[in-house]
XYZ file of C-alpha atoms in Angstrom:
737
model
C 8.227 26.401 12.835
C 9.241 25.806 8.896
C 6.581 27.064 6.876
C 5.838 24.723 3.668
C 7.572 26.564 0.907
C 10.944 26.240 3.274
C 10.303 22.644 3.274
C 9.542 21.830 -0.213
C 13.038 24.008 -1.014
C 15.062 22.114 1.807
C 13.846 18.829 -0.117
C 13.933 19.705 -3.125
C 17.961 20.912 -2.995
C 18.862 17.939 -0.999
C 17.730 16.104 -3.708
C 20.195 18.052 -6.176
C 16.955 19.600 -8.205
C 16.697 22.812 -9.520
C 12.934 24.743 -9.910
C 13.097 23.709 -13.347
C 13.850 20.487 -13.165
C 11.982 19.721 -10.080
C 8.708 21.071 -11.677
C 9.758 18.789 -15.104
C 9.089 15.715 -13.382
C 6.257 16.617 -11.223
C 4.461 18.263 -14.365
C 4.192 21.684 -13.298
C 5.083 24.839 -14.109
C 8.171 25.963 -12.853
C 6.367 29.624 -12.017
C 3.718 27.373 -9.626
C 6.876 26.094 -7.448
C 8.585 29.549 -7.115
C 5.921 30.085 -5.841
C 5.247 28.078 -3.589
C 8.707 28.480 -2.588
C 8.118 32.041 -1.554
C 4.712 31.251 0.136
C 2.602 32.830 -2.244
C 0.552 29.512 -2.307
C 0.757 28.483 1.009
C -1.760 25.306 0.604
C -1.146 23.613 -2.343
C -4.148 21.438 -3.760
C -3.784 17.120 -2.914
C -3.043 16.592 -6.290
C -0.209 19.472 -6.278
C 1.271 17.936 -3.755
C 0.596 14.129 -4.629
C 3.200 15.309 -7.794
C 5.667 17.075 -5.382
C 5.712 14.397 -3.119
C 6.404 11.865 -5.970
C 8.763 14.045 -7.761
C 11.131 14.220 -4.626
C 10.662 10.399 -3.528
C 8.421 11.351 -0.702
C 7.445 8.057 1.119
C 6.118 7.052 4.170
C 6.270 9.160 7.010
C 8.725 11.905 5.317
C 5.388 11.823 2.448
C 2.309 12.753 5.475
C 5.246 15.479 7.361
C 5.224 16.781 4.002
C 1.456 16.573 3.472
C 0.877 17.973 7.051
C 3.519 21.039 5.962
C 0.739 22.251 3.834
C -2.921 22.057 5.786
C -4.301 24.914 6.899
C -4.754 26.118 10.476
C -6.599 23.932 12.397
C -6.919 20.584 10.557
C -7.099 18.032 12.705
C -3.199 15.855 12.544
C -3.680 13.834 9.896
C -7.140 14.757 8.550
C -6.872 14.143 4.721
C -4.272 12.045 4.655
C -4.739 9.495 2.033
C -2.773 5.716 2.912
C 0.259 5.288 -0.104
C 2.250 2.968 1.557
C 3.943 1.696 -1.688
C 7.692 0.900 -0.416
C 10.461 2.278 -2.054
C 11.440 1.905 -5.800
C 14.565 -0.670 -6.654
C 17.887 2.730 -6.570
C 18.384 1.129 -10.279
C 15.742 0.471 -12.684
C 16.347 -0.376 -16.128
C 15.919 -2.677 -19.145
C 11.764 -3.391 -18.418
C 11.177 -0.031 -20.758
C 8.682 -2.030 -23.102
C 7.432 -4.015 -20.532
C 6.338 -0.737 -18.428
C 5.323 1.203 -21.071
C 2.678 -2.018 -21.994
C 1.558 -1.713 -18.045
C 0.905 1.891 -18.183
C -0.944 1.798 -20.749
C -3.145 -0.528 -19.167
C -3.798 2.627 -16.947
C -3.540 5.106 -19.788
C -7.419 5.614 -20.965
C -10.463 5.875 -17.877
C -11.445 2.022 -17.097
C -13.375 -0.085 -14.634
C -11.511 -1.750 -11.943
C -8.299 -2.210 -13.722
C -6.310 -5.185 -13.141
C -2.702 -5.950 -14.456
C -1.091 -9.466 -13.713
C 2.890 -9.759 -13.508
C 4.475 -13.173 -14.031
C 7.811 -14.575 -13.729
C 10.648 -16.643 -12.651
C 12.408 -16.118 -9.178
C 14.185 -12.912 -9.787
C 12.833 -12.038 -12.748
C 11.898 -8.481 -11.539
C 8.642 -8.169 -10.857
C 7.864 -6.612 -7.765
C 11.204 -3.650 -8.890
C 7.728 -3.444 -12.233
C 5.092 -3.289 -10.084
C 7.014 -0.755 -7.605
C 8.509 1.538 -10.334
C 4.657 1.820 -11.819
C 2.849 2.102 -9.050
C 4.682 5.097 -8.270
C 4.536 6.306 -11.526
C 0.404 5.988 -10.814
C 0.193 7.232 -7.457
C -1.024 11.030 -8.536
C -3.723 8.956 -10.361
C -5.171 7.130 -7.760
C -5.979 10.499 -5.154
C -7.643 7.331 -3.022
C -4.430 5.913 -1.917
C -1.647 3.324 -2.625
C -2.272 0.477 -0.541
C 0.779 -2.281 -1.064
C 0.316 -5.936 0.888
C 2.895 -8.875 0.383
C 0.805 -12.057 0.368
C 3.655 -14.283 0.736
C 2.088 -16.985 -1.068
C 4.752 -19.413 -1.536
C 5.930 -19.280 1.935
C 5.192 -22.285 4.391
C 2.139 -20.722 5.897
C 0.648 -17.593 3.967
C -1.393 -15.318 5.190
C -5.527 -16.152 5.750
C -6.895 -13.976 3.148
C -9.947 -13.134 5.934
C -7.247 -11.282 8.202
C -6.130 -9.315 4.522
C -9.398 -8.692 4.444
C -9.946 -7.420 8.001
C -6.318 -5.016 7.269
C -7.921 -3.610 4.487
C -11.288 -2.579 5.256
C -9.809 -1.031 8.534
C -7.306 0.788 6.492
C -10.052 2.450 4.274
C -11.732 3.343 7.448
C -14.406 0.328 7.918
C -15.183 -2.105 10.153
C -15.647 -5.727 9.590
C -18.161 -7.816 8.581
C -20.416 -10.183 11.566
C -20.198 -12.889 10.999
C -16.101 -12.666 9.202
C -16.342 -15.121 6.406
C -14.352 -14.457 3.604
C -17.569 -13.559 1.061
C -18.784 -10.983 2.911
C -15.410 -9.498 4.188
C -14.734 -8.790 0.181
C -18.181 -7.929 -0.788
C -17.259 -4.949 2.222
C -14.165 -4.515 0.733
C -14.874 -3.889 -2.877
C -17.707 -1.345 -1.306
C -15.759 0.661 0.754
C -13.515 1.173 -2.714
C -16.510 1.596 -4.907
C -16.187 5.693 -4.181
C -12.494 5.872 -4.061
C -9.940 5.576 -6.551
C -6.735 2.950 -5.110
C -4.161 1.283 -6.368
C -3.721 -1.693 -4.362
C 0.062 -3.823 -4.936
C -0.560 -7.172 -4.304
C 2.796 -8.799 -4.393
C 3.827 -12.900 -4.273
C 0.154 -14.054 -4.721
C 0.215 -18.295 -4.780
C -2.275 -18.519 -7.416
C -5.935 -16.707 -8.456
C -7.579 -18.343 -6.004
C -5.345 -16.554 -3.209
C -5.885 -12.882 -4.231
C -9.549 -12.737 -5.792
C -10.985 -11.554 -3.007
C -8.621 -9.000 -2.731
C -9.485 -7.392 -6.072
C -11.148 -4.260 -6.771
C -14.797 -4.238 -8.238
C -16.088 -2.584 -11.366
C -15.198 1.631 -9.686
C -12.529 4.061 -9.678
C -9.511 1.545 -8.189
C -7.450 -0.537 -9.718
C -4.381 -3.289 -8.772
C -1.156 -4.233 -9.975
C -1.014 -8.233 -8.984
C 2.564 -10.030 -8.562
C 2.999 -13.917 -8.953
C 6.039 -16.368 -9.835
C 2.907 -18.231 -11.621
C 1.287 -16.737 -14.798
C -2.997 -16.037 -14.188
C -4.985 -16.488 -16.461
C -7.964 -17.759 -14.158
C -7.973 -13.952 -13.621
C -10.435 -13.039 -16.669
C -10.461 -9.504 -15.984
C -6.695 -9.055 -15.330
C -4.328 -7.918 -18.003
C -1.818 -10.528 -17.844
C 2.072 -8.943 -18.528
C 5.229 -12.565 -18.690
C 8.401 -10.873 -18.225
C 11.378 -12.726 -19.077
C 15.190 -12.352 -18.670
C 17.128 -9.713 -19.766
C 18.839 -9.062 -23.529
C 22.737 -8.505 -22.490
C 22.965 -5.074 -23.568
C 19.247 -4.192 -20.939
C 22.122 -7.001 -18.223
C 24.899 -4.399 -19.554
C 22.743 -1.490 -18.472
C 21.922 -2.401 -14.532
C 25.417 -3.598 -14.477
C 27.282 -0.404 -15.474
C 24.383 1.228 -12.877
C 25.742 -0.485 -10.336
C 29.239 -0.171 -10.385
C 29.880 2.398 -12.622
C 30.148 2.295 -16.867
C 33.683 3.320 -16.978
C 34.515 -0.363 -15.096
C 31.914 -2.355 -17.417
C 33.682 0.044 -20.496
C 37.263 -1.302 -19.063
C 36.424 -5.027 -18.956
C 34.111 -5.734 -21.650
C 34.564 -9.492 -21.503
C 34.495 -9.852 -17.928
C 31.541 -7.630 -17.576
C 29.600 -9.940 -20.380
C 30.597 -13.149 -18.662
C 29.232 -11.874 -15.492
C 25.663 -10.954 -16.595
C 25.473 -14.889 -18.648
C 26.551 -16.130 -15.300
C 23.783 -14.339 -13.200
C 21.486 -15.346 -15.792
C 20.440 -12.304 -16.868
C 18.287 -11.925 -13.926
C 17.264 -8.750 -12.313
C 18.352 -9.472 -8.591
C 21.124 -11.823 -9.942
C 22.699 -8.983 -11.286
C 21.761 -6.623 -8.148
C 23.092 -8.587 -5.864
C 26.260 -8.980 -7.935
C 26.463 -5.138 -8.767
C 25.892 -4.374 -5.247
C 29.583 -6.694 -4.233
C 31.580 -5.269 -6.790
C 29.789 -1.472 -6.121
C 31.527 -2.215 -2.215
C 34.842 -3.516 -3.322
C 35.896 -0.945 -5.771
C 40.000 -2.422 -5.866
C 38.276 -6.285 -7.435
C 38.528 -6.516 -10.864
C 35.251 -7.461 -13.081
C 37.487 -10.502 -14.359
C 37.932 -11.658 -10.358
C 34.431 -11.940 -10.052
C 33.785 -13.590 -13.182
C 36.251 -15.949 -11.789
C 34.509 -16.371 -8.862
C 31.296 -16.914 -11.193
C 32.533 -19.360 -12.672
C 33.671 -22.020 -10.340
C 31.271 -24.966 -10.139
C 31.867 -24.837 -6.637
C 30.442 -21.556 -6.549
C 27.528 -21.292 -8.823
C 24.293 -23.445 -8.046
C 23.187 -26.392 -10.907
C 20.764 -23.859 -12.168
C 20.988 -20.417 -13.501
C 18.224 -18.767 -11.975
C 17.682 -16.650 -9.229
C 19.642 -19.317 -6.850
C 22.297 -17.935 -9.082
C 22.680 -14.416 -6.977
C 21.867 -16.213 -4.051
C 24.693 -18.687 -4.665
C 27.036 -15.442 -4.773
C 25.909 -14.277 -1.609
C 26.578 -16.866 0.279
C 29.635 -18.701 -1.070
C 31.127 -15.112 0.754
C 29.820 -15.388 3.653
C 32.144 -16.088 7.014
C 32.292 -19.339 7.877
C 29.922 -18.167 10.941
C 27.555 -16.438 9.208
C 27.442 -19.499 6.755
C 26.779 -22.054 9.483
C 23.905 -19.578 10.668
C 21.548 -19.276 7.411
C 20.498 -22.458 7.140
C 19.855 -22.243 10.635
C 17.676 -18.615 10.417
C 15.149 -20.448 7.224
C 13.792 -23.040 9.686
C 10.935 -21.463 11.457
C 8.317 -20.601 9.453
C 7.527 -16.989 10.202
C 8.270 -13.808 8.006
C 10.813 -12.371 10.641
C 12.994 -13.301 13.846
C 13.407 -11.125 16.538
C 17.171 -11.232 17.704
C 15.691 -13.030 21.036
C 14.221 -16.402 18.076
C 17.028 -16.101 16.019
C 19.935 -16.353 19.095
C 18.165 -19.759 20.539
C 18.074 -20.688 16.662
C 21.709 -20.295 16.341
C 21.935 -21.490 20.179
C 24.765 -18.101 20.622
C 24.442 -14.992 23.263
C 21.944 -12.213 21.673
C 24.883 -10.144 21.234
C 26.712 -12.140 18.838
C 23.486 -13.127 17.409
C 22.875 -9.343 16.126
C 26.553 -8.334 14.942
C 25.982 -11.825 12.336
C 22.767 -10.636 11.851
C 23.828 -6.929 10.861
C 26.630 -8.912 8.674
C 24.120 -11.280 6.523
C 21.721 -7.643 6.167
C 25.272 -5.634 4.554
C 25.558 -8.710 2.096
C 21.416 -8.703 1.331
C 20.888 -11.904 2.603
C 18.752 -10.027 5.646
C 16.456 -7.040 5.435
C 15.609 -5.319 8.857
C 12.320 -4.166 8.684
C 12.100 -2.659 12.386
C 14.705 -2.455 14.764
C 15.787 -5.539 16.484
C 13.897 -7.267 13.842
C 15.333 -9.537 10.426
C 13.293 -10.627 7.605
C 14.425 -13.304 4.861
C 12.932 -12.860 2.191
C 11.081 -16.342 0.791
C 12.998 -17.114 -1.825
C 16.109 -16.715 0.090
C 14.695 -19.136 2.456
C 13.710 -21.833 0.253
C 17.849 -21.372 -0.770
C 18.959 -21.281 2.885
C 17.162 -24.386 3.855
C 18.658 -26.669 0.804
C 21.658 -25.875 2.877
C 19.249 -26.282 5.891
C 19.065 -30.003 4.388
C 22.521 -30.813 4.930
C 21.935 -30.388 8.861
C 20.946 -33.468 11.092
C 17.074 -34.020 12.212
C 18.203 -34.027 15.433
C 20.026 -30.855 14.794
C 17.107 -29.431 13.874
C 14.730 -30.312 16.162
C 17.415 -29.038 18.913
C 17.167 -25.453 16.983
C 13.358 -25.784 16.972
C 13.099 -26.918 20.554
C 15.564 -24.130 21.722
C 12.849 -21.085 20.430
C 10.370 -23.433 22.309
C 11.397 -23.372 25.515
C 11.926 -19.451 25.293
C 8.184 -19.042 24.474
C 7.695 -21.279 26.692
C 9.865 -19.706 29.579
C 8.194 -15.890 28.718
C 4.589 -17.236 28.994
C 5.634 -18.697 32.237
C 6.617 -15.620 33.517
C 3.575 -14.169 32.108
C 1.681 -16.701 33.833
C 3.729 -16.009 36.374
C 3.130 -12.337 36.592
C -0.659 -11.986 36.467
C -1.148 -15.163 38.257
C 1.566 -16.184 40.797
C -1.277 -18.388 43.078
C -2.136 -20.608 39.498
C -2.415 -23.960 40.565
C -0.974 -24.880 37.023
C 2.420 -23.587 38.753
C 2.954 -26.640 40.277
C 3.062 -28.582 36.659
C 5.961 -26.271 35.526
C 8.287 -26.201 38.733
C 11.697 -27.199 37.247
C 10.896 -28.290 33.863
C 13.498 -25.223 32.737
C 15.543 -22.142 34.231
C 13.426 -19.065 35.108
C 14.153 -16.423 32.311
C 15.766 -12.673 33.984
C 12.566 -11.021 36.363
C 10.995 -8.554 33.560
C 7.357 -6.424 34.665
C 4.709 -7.151 33.143
C 4.760 -4.660 30.755
C 8.300 -6.222 29.371
C 6.843 -9.309 29.489
C 3.496 -8.624 27.512
C 5.024 -6.505 25.072
C 7.656 -9.214 24.236
C 4.297 -11.372 24.319
C 2.659 -9.311 21.263
C 5.278 -8.400 19.519
C 5.638 -12.382 18.822
C 2.122 -12.857 18.908
C 1.641 -13.428 15.040
C 4.275 -15.884 15.396
C 2.997 -18.202 18.070
C 0.845 -20.620 16.964
C 3.668 -20.984 14.058
C 5.811 -21.887 15.586
C 3.438 -23.980 18.242
C 2.281 -26.115 15.084
C 5.726 -26.617 13.428
C 6.905 -27.999 16.413
C 4.333 -30.357 16.500
C 5.524 -31.532 13.255
C 9.155 -32.032 13.826
C 9.881 -35.017 15.246
C 12.472 -34.634 18.009
C 10.893 -31.860 19.530
C 9.767 -32.400 23.360
C 5.580 -32.928 23.621
C 5.964 -31.484 26.813
C 7.810 -28.683 26.000
C 5.172 -27.420 23.029
C 2.553 -28.337 25.607
C 3.966 -26.026 27.945
C 3.538 -23.047 25.832
C 0.204 -22.965 25.784
C -0.326 -23.527 29.194
C 1.602 -20.821 29.545
C 0.072 -18.761 27.644
C -3.574 -18.590 29.367
C -3.600 -15.284 30.959
C -1.658 -13.924 28.191
C -4.532 -14.717 26.097
C -7.079 -14.157 28.833
C -4.951 -10.548 29.155
C -5.414 -9.645 25.416
C -8.417 -11.666 24.238
C -7.016 -13.223 21.898
C -9.536 -16.620 22.220
C -8.904 -17.753 18.370
C -5.020 -18.216 19.354
C -5.807 -19.597 22.343
C -7.378 -22.500 20.611
C -5.542 -23.365 17.892
C -2.743 -23.322 20.424
C -4.636 -25.343 22.536
C -5.395 -27.862 20.386
C -2.307 -28.466 19.013
C -0.952 -29.315 22.643
C -3.804 -31.217 23.854
C -3.479 -33.630 20.916
C 0.069 -34.245 21.547
C -0.163 -35.191 25.948
C -3.325 -36.823 25.699
C -2.626 -39.957 26.835
C 0.041 -39.049 28.230
C 0.018 -36.468 30.231
C -2.963 -36.153 32.925
C -2.587 -33.021 34.152
C -1.600 -30.943 30.998
C -4.866 -32.165 28.979
C -7.388 -31.687 31.823
C -5.766 -28.134 32.094
C -5.899 -27.728 28.343
C -9.977 -28.637 28.003
C -10.264 -26.446 31.060
C -8.179 -23.733 28.632
C -10.247 -24.825 25.650
C -13.588 -24.246 27.783
C -13.226 -21.183 28.453
C -11.815 -19.583 25.141
C -14.200 -21.351 23.156
C -17.021 -19.578 25.410
C -15.164 -15.991 25.023
C -15.554 -16.342 21.194
C -19.055 -17.749 21.562
C -19.735 -14.843 23.826
C -18.321 -11.928 21.461
C -20.020 -13.543 18.804
C -16.842 -15.000 17.103
C -17.348 -18.437 15.176
C -18.031 -20.766 18.142
C -20.955 -22.820 19.771
C -21.361 -22.924 24.254
C -22.172 -26.473 23.291
C -18.322 -27.690 22.700
C -17.567 -24.966 25.107
C -19.779 -27.038 27.792
C -18.036 -30.519 25.936
C -14.213 -29.264 27.212
C -15.580 -28.183 30.836
C -17.091 -30.973 31.386
C -14.778 -32.981 30.465
C -11.694 -31.497 32.717
C -14.276 -32.174 35.710
C -14.338 -36.061 35.244
C -10.588 -35.529 34.284
C -9.924 -33.609 37.723
C -11.647 -35.897 39.235
C -10.069 -38.659 38.020
C -7.362 -37.471 39.104
C -8.066 -36.813 42.507
C -7.089 -33.103 42.901
C -9.797 -31.247 44.645
C -8.322 -27.977 43.753
C -8.212 -28.286 40.047
C -11.588 -29.512 40.523
C -13.029 -25.872 42.037
C -11.549 -24.605 39.608
C -13.295 -25.888 36.970
C -16.508 -26.236 38.564
C -15.890 -21.597 38.939
C -14.996 -21.741 35.030
C -18.226 -24.042 34.100
C -20.109 -21.068 36.817
C -18.787 -19.011 34.498
C -19.300 -20.018 31.216
C -22.610 -21.294 32.052
C -23.605 -17.621 33.150
C -22.490 -17.088 29.513
C -24.555 -18.662 28.415
C -27.838 -17.483 29.707
C -28.324 -20.632 32.168
C -28.572 -18.577 35.101
C -29.609 -21.736 37.334
C -26.975 -24.062 36.478
C -24.152 -21.710 36.849
C -24.896 -20.908 40.678
C -25.332 -24.648 41.405
C -21.280 -24.847 39.765
C -20.809 -21.585 41.362
C -21.805 -22.935 44.876
C -20.267 -25.825 44.722
C -17.107 -24.155 43.988
C -17.253 -22.076 46.565
C -17.728 -24.588 49.033
C -14.704 -26.523 47.831
C -12.843 -23.740 47.736
C -13.631 -22.872 51.394
C -13.275 -26.680 52.143
C -9.739 -26.380 51.614
C -8.968 -22.978 52.835
C -7.941 -21.313 49.510
C -9.211 -17.811 49.840
C -6.663 -16.444 47.046
C -8.997 -18.699 44.774
C -12.050 -17.442 45.894
C -12.402 -14.049 44.676
C -13.491 -14.929 40.350
C -15.649 -17.226 42.517
C -17.268 -14.215 44.456
C -17.549 -12.295 41.662
C -19.162 -15.281 39.097
C -21.661 -15.760 41.926
C -22.429 -12.211 42.798
C -23.319 -11.235 39.038
C -25.546 -14.435 38.954
C -27.558 -13.516 41.748
C -27.988 -9.797 40.732
C -29.428 -11.224 37.334
C -31.820 -12.860 39.465
C -32.711 -9.328 40.684
C -31.064 -9.584 43.951
C -28.715 -7.083 43.887
C -27.689 -6.567 47.448
C -26.551 -10.064 47.214
C -24.279 -9.102 44.787
C -22.773 -6.166 45.775
C -22.648 -7.850 49.499
C -20.616 -10.880 47.168
C -18.266 -7.973 45.333
C -17.514 -6.524 48.634
C -16.345 -9.605 50.050
C -14.472 -10.683 46.591
C -12.413 -6.861 46.761
C -11.337 -7.868 49.964
C -10.448 -11.365 49.760
C -8.225 -9.891 47.166
C -6.787 -7.045 49.239
C -5.410 -10.379 51.945
C -4.362 -12.332 48.974
C -3.395 -9.744 46.817
C -5.199 -10.448 43.369
C -5.427 -7.613 41.392
C -7.796 -9.357 38.751
C -9.826 -10.351 41.984
C -10.149 -6.589 43.058
C -11.133 -4.999 39.715
C -13.660 -7.471 39.193
C -15.430 -7.408 42.257
C -15.067 -3.305 41.876
C -15.953 -3.148 38.041
C -19.245 -5.225 39.348
C -20.038 -2.514 42.654
C -19.925 0.041 40.546
C -21.955 -1.081 37.649
C -24.967 -1.546 40.127
C -24.207 1.665 41.802
C -24.366 3.524 38.235
C -27.915 0.934 37.100
C -29.302 1.980 40.511
C -28.654 6.305 40.247
C -25.472 6.042 41.991
C -23.169 7.526 39.670
C -20.893 9.349 42.324
C -19.932 6.131 43.832
C -20.058 4.213 40.460
C -17.066 7.106 39.346
C -14.792 5.948 42.476
C -15.880 2.447 42.092
C -15.083 1.962 38.204
C -12.441 4.604 37.762
C -10.388 2.016 40.905
C -11.704 -0.711 38.934
C -9.627 0.741 35.255
C -6.767 0.684 37.784
C -6.267 -2.173 38.814
C -7.300 -4.063 35.242
C -5.036 -2.011 33.654
C -1.420 -3.331 36.428
C -2.857 -6.545 35.470
C -2.524 -6.164 32.054
C -6.271 -7.731 31.335
C -6.279 -4.806 28.302
C -10.072 -6.246 27.818
C -11.791 -5.575 30.679
C -9.902 -2.505 31.160
C -11.851 -1.607 28.383
C -15.275 -3.235 29.316
C -15.061 -0.749 31.868
C -13.938 2.188 30.743
C -16.853 1.630 28.466
C -19.029 1.613 32.245
C -16.650 4.300 33.617
C -18.078 7.002 30.469
C -21.695 5.603 31.102
C -21.345 6.827 35.055
C -19.933 10.008 33.896
C -22.654 10.489 31.576
C -25.645 9.908 34.252
C -23.318 12.818 36.354
C -24.363 14.838 33.174
C -20.480 15.109 32.231
C -20.702 14.486 28.492
C -17.463 15.599 27.699
C -15.610 13.530 30.411
C -17.620 10.854 29.092
C -17.324 11.292 25.249
C -13.415 11.334 26.258
C -13.364 8.295 28.426
C -16.017 5.811 25.938
C -13.652 6.332 22.721
C -10.600 5.581 24.847
C -13.091 2.369 25.556
C -13.501 2.049 22.033
C -10.027 2.553 21.038
C -9.005 -1.065 23.676
C -11.911 -2.076 22.109
C -11.108 -2.348 18.662
C -8.244 -4.310 19.403
C -9.504 -6.449 22.595
C -13.187 -6.775 22.047
C -15.678 -8.531 19.959
C -17.629 -6.923 16.684
C -20.877 -6.285 19.654
C -18.799 -4.133 22.362
C -17.422 -1.819 20.128
C -21.137 -1.398 17.422
C -22.669 -0.997 21.284
C -19.977 2.006 22.317
C -20.267 3.576 18.750
C -23.761 4.033 19.111
C -23.079 5.641 22.324
C -20.667 8.236 20.860
C -22.212 8.890 18.027
C -25.594 9.717 20.402
C -23.277 12.347 22.207
């Protein structure tokens, strides 16, 4: 295993540094560097590690591995590792010496809650300056460095509440309940109060957008960037960036392409920087193009920029975008505007291929060419991102598309989302009556496993709401296709407990089909009723009145339509929801009506959840014998019909009854099998809840280590899929252990 000293020597040599130059860059002595490499000092302090990491340019996983290598034996993996999230700075940083010195000066003396706001036009280098300063300041903030792209000028910027949720969790805290902007901001400032953390908040829309994310009066600090000045942040020191002076712009170009090429063609070099508007981003793109074409004279690029057909009508960042776009091959030039149509921060190859109406392999090759041209970045394999300014530029070209072409591209994406959504429905609930509505509406995708389908939806989950909303606002996108996404996602949203997403998608879909498609509208009202009830039960911002209203309207719709099968399902959902709301008598009445109707129709495959819901209610009335009988019957029906969820739910309730009545061996057996079934069905919330019950059963057998292990697994899942109440309950049980 590589020692810390060996790793340090290898990284130093890879960086082309001597011990003396590393010592100078890190602020350490050459003797200290030598002692660390020889192993005379094996466990350096955190400040020393930060200094060396900064000097070596280590970020992300490389930085974490470097820190871990210096840990004392027996130190848990990740112990003491603080967040260092700043992306790497640009390869060439020049021309901002005065601004950088001024910015760093704000941090020179101990001050409380320093905030610096960097403003300027697009492409002026705000992010580059913020990151350069952030990396230089990192060692002064032992609590870590956090980076957020606020995407303030995107069509659908992140909600500050969601950003606070992420920051609070990254700092080791838990969001408050109820989750409001004021409470979350206060919790975030409280967590920062005892730390020294540097925040780099990029692309703020305005002062109101970023104010909740700023630290309080403690030792933490923030650097904010925005295209607009932020005078409404009274605590912020303002730094306004202007275009580079010509000498600095020429130095930046020389750093990109080599000083000898600039010296050989000084007039052409001056023309290039002038036509790039002296903007750092434009100069970087132009310089990178020349650097990868060593046989091009600088004058050739200057000539291209001087051609009005290649140069945009305004100076600024659009100039550099025009240069890159004008050099694209015809296929890439046609594709790039289409890639900008969706209001999402990044695209998968699958989604991009639908926008372009091209095979995925061909699409990926094109995306890679655009990445090489610096018009896309690739944050992860198979995913591609347009910077928000590049998106605006591409959309100017997209305006040349006809309305029909734009609607067709977005429709193809919605059809993909709908097809995968219904694939998840088929995998989890093949006998669902809603498949009658979907039959024949689109070609079925290639067969895939539940893990693959749910994994695809997980990766695209953050974009589904945005895509549905945008499609609904785009004339020409068929309403039934949009509604199909909401209808098909029911089991996915249920399995992943993504109730807020379900409500947002279903409300859009319902507005489109209400009065047009009675079956779709009745189904969506049913889905909204369940989602609202789950949120209310989990302590989220919803109430049972909204749930009851949706479900009663759905029930009336099915009675009017005359579909007895769906009517039975609506009654069962009313049973479930009224049970959540503690109206047990009404819940039992709905449940028994549903069970009788299902049996009269011979629909055994939908009886399982019906039976379990009723059994649980009778158990709450004190009739545990009847609860066990109903749950056992549900398991038997599920085994006959292949209903994984019914079997899982029935065994879960049998196990809970056994545990509560002290039959711990039987409880462990039933709950263990239930966990397996929930996992196979992909229902992560109930897998977590059953794991929690299993942990309690192990505790009843005085198996404390096993109980701790199982409860920890439950807590990990509940943090992602469960409500705050469930998380708090299991956390308290673990603390008691």
